[in-house]
Amino acid sequence: MRAKPNIVVTGTPGVGKTTHAELLARNTGLKHLSINDIVKSEKCHEGWDDELETWIVDEDKLLDTLEDLVAPGGQILDWHACDLFPARWVDLVVVVRCDSTILYDRLTARGYKGKKLEENMDAEIMQVLLEEARESYEEEIVVELKSDTAEEVEGNVERIEAWIAQWTKDREDEEEN
Ligand code: DAT
């Protein structure tokens, strides 16, 4: 049994996953795992998709790479997908959401355009990641948090910290009994 929880932070690109994961890691000492960075650095991909301007992920290799990292717990898995991660790895799934007008501005500021911009905007409006999370994990461990403003990020991270404290206490109580 892991002593610290593994937390998935997911959502459409631009909603604020990295912002949340970094602050949460700073406040709690959990480790921020940017899955995008791991895909690149560990070469868990089969090349580059020119049209969508993204790596074509080798899912088996990615899971093999992550397995040892998540085993001890205490990892924040930051990625724009979540159904890939086995449920046994995951204690909490945070789906970060954002108002679509705000998201549009963030993505265009990041240089997204054409099909890539359109697909990501559609994904947020259709709440694709929220549905994916709800289909892949127990309902009780999936939380949806709004991230339109900096104040909301702080409030969300406080909420996750409170959840971690409760999770840790429950584990300790279980061990005593
Ligand atoms: P993601 O990791 O989901 O792609 P990010 O954390 O990199 O998103 O954030 C994208 C941009 O939006 C970045 O410039 C920071 C900004 N941002 C994120 N969440 C925000 C919030 N709640 N309020 C204001 N700006 C935010």
Short mmCIF file of C-alpha atoms and ligand atoms in Angstrom, two decimals:
data_model
loop_
_atom_site.label_atom_id
_atom_site.label_comp_id
_atom_site.label_asym_id
_atom_site.label_seq_id
_atom_site.Cartn_x
_atom_site.Cartn_y
_atom_site.Cartn_z
CA MET A 1 0.00 0.00 0.00
CA ARG A 2 1.36 3.45 -0.87
CA ALA A 3 1.95 5.94 1.91
CA LYS A 4 1.13 8.94 -0.27
CA PRO A 5 -1.65 9.30 -2.85
CA ASN A 6 -1.23 9.46 -6.61
CA ILE A 7 -3.25 12.28 -8.13
CA VAL A 8 -4.15 12.68 -11.81
CA VAL A 9 -4.59 16.29 -12.94
CA THR A 10 -6.27 16.26 -16.32
CA GLY A 11 -8.22 18.52 -18.68
CA THR A 12 -8.07 20.12 -22.10
CA PRO A 13 -4.75 21.82 -22.97
CA GLY A 14 -4.68 25.37 -21.57
CA VAL A 15 -7.17 24.86 -18.73
CA GLY A 16 -4.43 25.16 -16.08
CA LYS A 17 -3.21 21.63 -15.31
CA THR A 18 0.46 22.61 -15.06
CA THR A 19 -0.36 25.69 -12.99
CA HIS A 20 -2.30 23.53 -10.52
CA ALA A 21 0.22 20.67 -10.49
CA GLU A 22 3.18 22.98 -9.86
CA LEU A 23 1.52 24.81 -6.98
CA LEU A 24 0.27 21.56 -5.48
CA ALA A 25 3.75 20.04 -5.71
CA ARG A 26 5.29 23.11 -4.10
CA ASN A 27 2.79 23.10 -1.23
CA THR A 28 2.73 19.37 -0.52
CA GLY A 29 6.08 17.91 -1.59
CA LEU A 30 4.32 15.52 -3.97
CA LYS A 31 6.13 15.15 -7.28
CA HIS A 32 4.85 16.82 -10.43
CA LEU A 33 5.11 14.41 -13.36
CA SER A 34 4.53 16.22 -16.62
CA ILE A 35 3.56 13.31 -18.87
CA ASN A 36 4.30 15.40 -21.96
CA ASP A 37 7.88 15.85 -20.78
CA ILE A 38 8.22 12.13 -20.05
CA VAL A 39 6.84 11.20 -23.49
CA LYS A 40 9.55 13.40 -25.00
CA SER A 41 12.49 12.64 -22.71
CA GLU A 42 11.89 8.87 -22.54
CA LYS A 43 10.89 8.71 -26.22
CA CYS A 44 7.51 7.10 -25.48
CA HIS A 45 6.25 8.02 -28.93
CA GLU A 46 6.14 6.84 -32.53
CA GLY A 47 6.90 10.20 -34.09
CA TRP A 48 5.28 13.57 -34.59
CA ASP A 49 1.78 14.22 -35.94
CA ASP A 50 2.25 17.21 -38.27
CA GLU A 51 -1.41 18.05 -38.57
CA LEU A 52 -2.21 18.06 -34.84
CA GLU A 53 1.33 19.16 -33.92
CA THR A 54 1.64 16.59 -31.19
CA TRP A 55 3.57 13.41 -30.40
CA ILE A 56 1.97 10.09 -31.37
CA VAL A 57 2.20 8.41 -27.98
CA ASP A 58 3.44 4.83 -27.59
CA GLU A 59 1.05 3.99 -24.75
CA ASP A 60 2.63 0.66 -23.79
CA LYS A 61 6.06 2.22 -23.47
CA LEU A 62 4.66 5.15 -21.52
CA LEU A 63 2.89 2.86 -19.04
CA ASP A 64 6.04 0.76 -18.60
CA THR A 65 8.02 3.93 -17.92
CA LEU A 66 5.49 5.21 -15.39
CA GLU A 67 4.87 1.94 -13.52
CA ASP A 68 7.94 2.19 -11.25
CA LEU A 69 7.49 5.92 -10.73
CA VAL A 70 3.91 5.65 -9.45
CA ALA A 71 4.47 2.52 -7.31
CA PRO A 72 5.60 4.35 -4.13
CA GLY A 73 2.80 6.96 -4.48
CA GLY A 74 3.08 10.72 -4.07
CA GLN A 75 2.93 11.51 -7.79
CA ILE A 76 0.92 14.17 -9.58
CA LEU A 77 0.28 12.95 -13.11
CA ASP A 78 -0.36 15.98 -15.32
CA TRP A 79 -1.76 15.09 -18.74
CA HIS A 80 -4.49 15.98 -21.25
CA ALA A 81 -5.80 12.41 -21.13
CA CYS A 82 -6.50 10.10 -18.24
CA ASP A 83 -8.14 6.84 -19.33
CA LEU A 84 -4.73 5.35 -20.01
CA PHE A 85 -3.72 5.23 -16.33
CA PRO A 86 -4.84 2.00 -14.61
CA ALA A 87 -7.38 2.65 -11.84
CA ARG A 88 -5.16 0.82 -9.35
CA TRP A 89 -2.55 3.58 -9.71
CA VAL A 90 -4.92 6.43 -8.97
CA ASP A 91 -6.35 7.84 -5.71
CA LEU A 92 -7.83 11.12 -6.99
CA VAL A 93 -8.64 12.50 -10.45
CA VAL A 94 -8.86 16.27 -10.74
CA VAL A 95 -10.50 17.46 -13.96
CA VAL A 96 -9.58 21.11 -14.45
CA ARG A 97 -12.21 23.09 -16.38
CA CYS A 98 -12.19 26.53 -17.92
CA ASP A 99 -14.67 28.92 -19.47
CA SER A 100 -14.45 28.54 -23.26
CA THR A 101 -13.92 32.25 -24.02
CA ILE A 102 -11.00 32.34 -21.58
CA LEU A 103 -9.63 29.08 -22.97
CA TYR A 104 -9.79 30.45 -26.52
CA ASP A 105 -7.60 33.39 -25.48
CA ARG A 106 -5.12 31.14 -23.66
CA LEU A 107 -4.79 28.74 -26.60
CA THR A 108 -4.41 31.45 -29.23
CA ALA A 109 -1.79 33.12 -27.00
CA ARG A 110 0.01 29.78 -27.07
CA GLY A 111 -0.05 29.83 -30.86
CA TYR A 112 -2.76 27.21 -31.36
CA LYS A 113 -4.71 27.66 -34.58
CA GLY A 114 -6.69 25.77 -37.23
CA LYS A 115 -7.63 22.19 -36.49
CA LYS A 116 -5.65 21.99 -33.26
CA LEU A 117 -7.41 25.04 -31.81
CA GLU A 118 -10.80 23.84 -33.01
CA GLU A 119 -10.43 20.30 -31.63
CA ASN A 120 -9.32 21.50 -28.22
CA MET A 121 -12.11 24.08 -27.99
CA ASP A 122 -14.65 21.40 -28.93
CA ALA A 123 -13.18 19.03 -26.36
CA GLU A 124 -13.62 21.57 -23.56
CA ILE A 125 -17.14 22.54 -24.61
CA MET A 126 -18.18 18.88 -24.91
CA GLN A 127 -16.45 18.13 -21.55
CA VAL A 128 -14.62 15.21 -23.13
CA LEU A 129 -12.07 14.84 -20.31
CA LEU A 130 -14.71 14.94 -17.60
CA GLU A 131 -16.63 12.14 -19.34
CA GLU A 132 -13.41 10.19 -19.87
CA ALA A 133 -12.55 10.49 -16.17
CA ARG A 134 -16.04 9.47 -15.07
CA GLU A 135 -15.97 6.44 -17.36
CA SER A 136 -12.52 5.34 -16.25
CA TYR A 137 -12.61 5.77 -12.45
CA GLU A 138 -14.95 5.42 -9.50
CA GLU A 139 -17.28 8.39 -9.31
CA GLU A 140 -16.16 9.27 -5.74
CA ILE A 141 -12.56 9.94 -6.76
CA VAL A 142 -13.32 12.26 -9.70
CA VAL A 143 -13.57 15.99 -8.95
CA GLU A 144 -14.20 18.82 -11.39
CA LEU A 145 -12.53 22.14 -10.52
CA LYS A 146 -12.93 25.46 -12.33
CA SER A 147 -9.84 27.42 -13.30
CA ASP A 148 -10.79 30.76 -14.82
CA THR A 149 -8.89 32.94 -12.35
CA ALA A 150 -5.75 32.81 -10.20
CA GLU A 151 -7.91 32.89 -7.04
CA GLU A 152 -9.66 29.73 -8.20
CA VAL A 153 -6.30 27.97 -8.59
CA GLU A 154 -5.42 28.79 -5.00
CA GLY A 155 -8.80 27.64 -3.71
CA ASN A 156 -8.60 24.42 -5.74
CA VAL A 157 -5.13 23.60 -4.49
CA GLU A 158 -6.25 24.20 -0.89
CA ARG A 159 -9.11 21.79 -1.48
CA ILE A 160 -6.78 19.12 -2.84
CA GLU A 161 -4.42 19.64 0.11
CA ALA A 162 -7.33 19.07 2.52
CA TRP A 163 -8.23 15.94 0.58
CA ILE A 164 -4.61 14.67 0.83
CA ALA A 165 -4.61 15.29 4.61
CA GLN A 166 -7.84 13.28 4.97
CA TRP A 167 -6.54 10.49 2.72
CA THR A 168 -3.36 10.26 4.80
CA LYS A 169 -5.30 10.23 8.08
CA ASP A 170 -7.63 7.49 6.81
CA ARG A 171 -4.60 5.37 5.84
CA GLU A 172 -3.02 5.84 9.27
CA ASP A 173 -6.30 4.93 11.00
CA GLU A 174 -6.58 1.81 8.82
CA GLU A 175 -3.06 0.75 9.75
CA GLU A 176 -3.76 1.16 13.46
CA ASN A 177 -6.89 -1.03 13.29
P1 DAT B 1 -2.29 23.27 -19.16
O1 DAT B 1 -1.19 22.64 -18.35
O2 DAT B 1 -3.64 22.72 -18.83
O3 DAT B 1 -2.04 23.29 -20.64
P2 DAT B 1 -1.32 25.76 -18.05
O4 DAT B 1 -1.26 25.56 -16.58
O5 DAT B 1 -0.05 25.68 -18.83
O6 DAT B 1 -2.42 24.80 -18.70
O7 DAT B 1 -2.03 27.17 -18.27
C1 DAT B 1 -2.17 27.75 -19.56
C2 DAT B 1 -2.00 29.26 -19.46
O8 DAT B 1 -3.08 29.82 -18.74
C3 DAT B 1 -0.75 29.70 -18.70
O9 DAT B 1 -0.29 30.88 -19.32
C4 DAT B 1 -1.22 29.99 -17.30
C5 DAT B 1 -2.64 30.45 -17.53
N1 DAT B 1 -3.58 30.00 -16.48
C6 DAT B 1 -3.86 28.73 -16.14
N2 DAT B 1 -4.78 28.68 -15.19
C7 DAT B 1 -5.13 29.96 -14.93
C8 DAT B 1 -6.07 30.59 -14.05
N3 DAT B 1 -6.87 29.85 -13.27
N4 DAT B 1 -6.16 31.93 -14.04
C9 DAT B 1 -5.38 32.66 -14.85
N5 DAT B 1 -4.48 32.14 -15.72
C10 DAT B 1 -4.36 30.81 -15.76
#
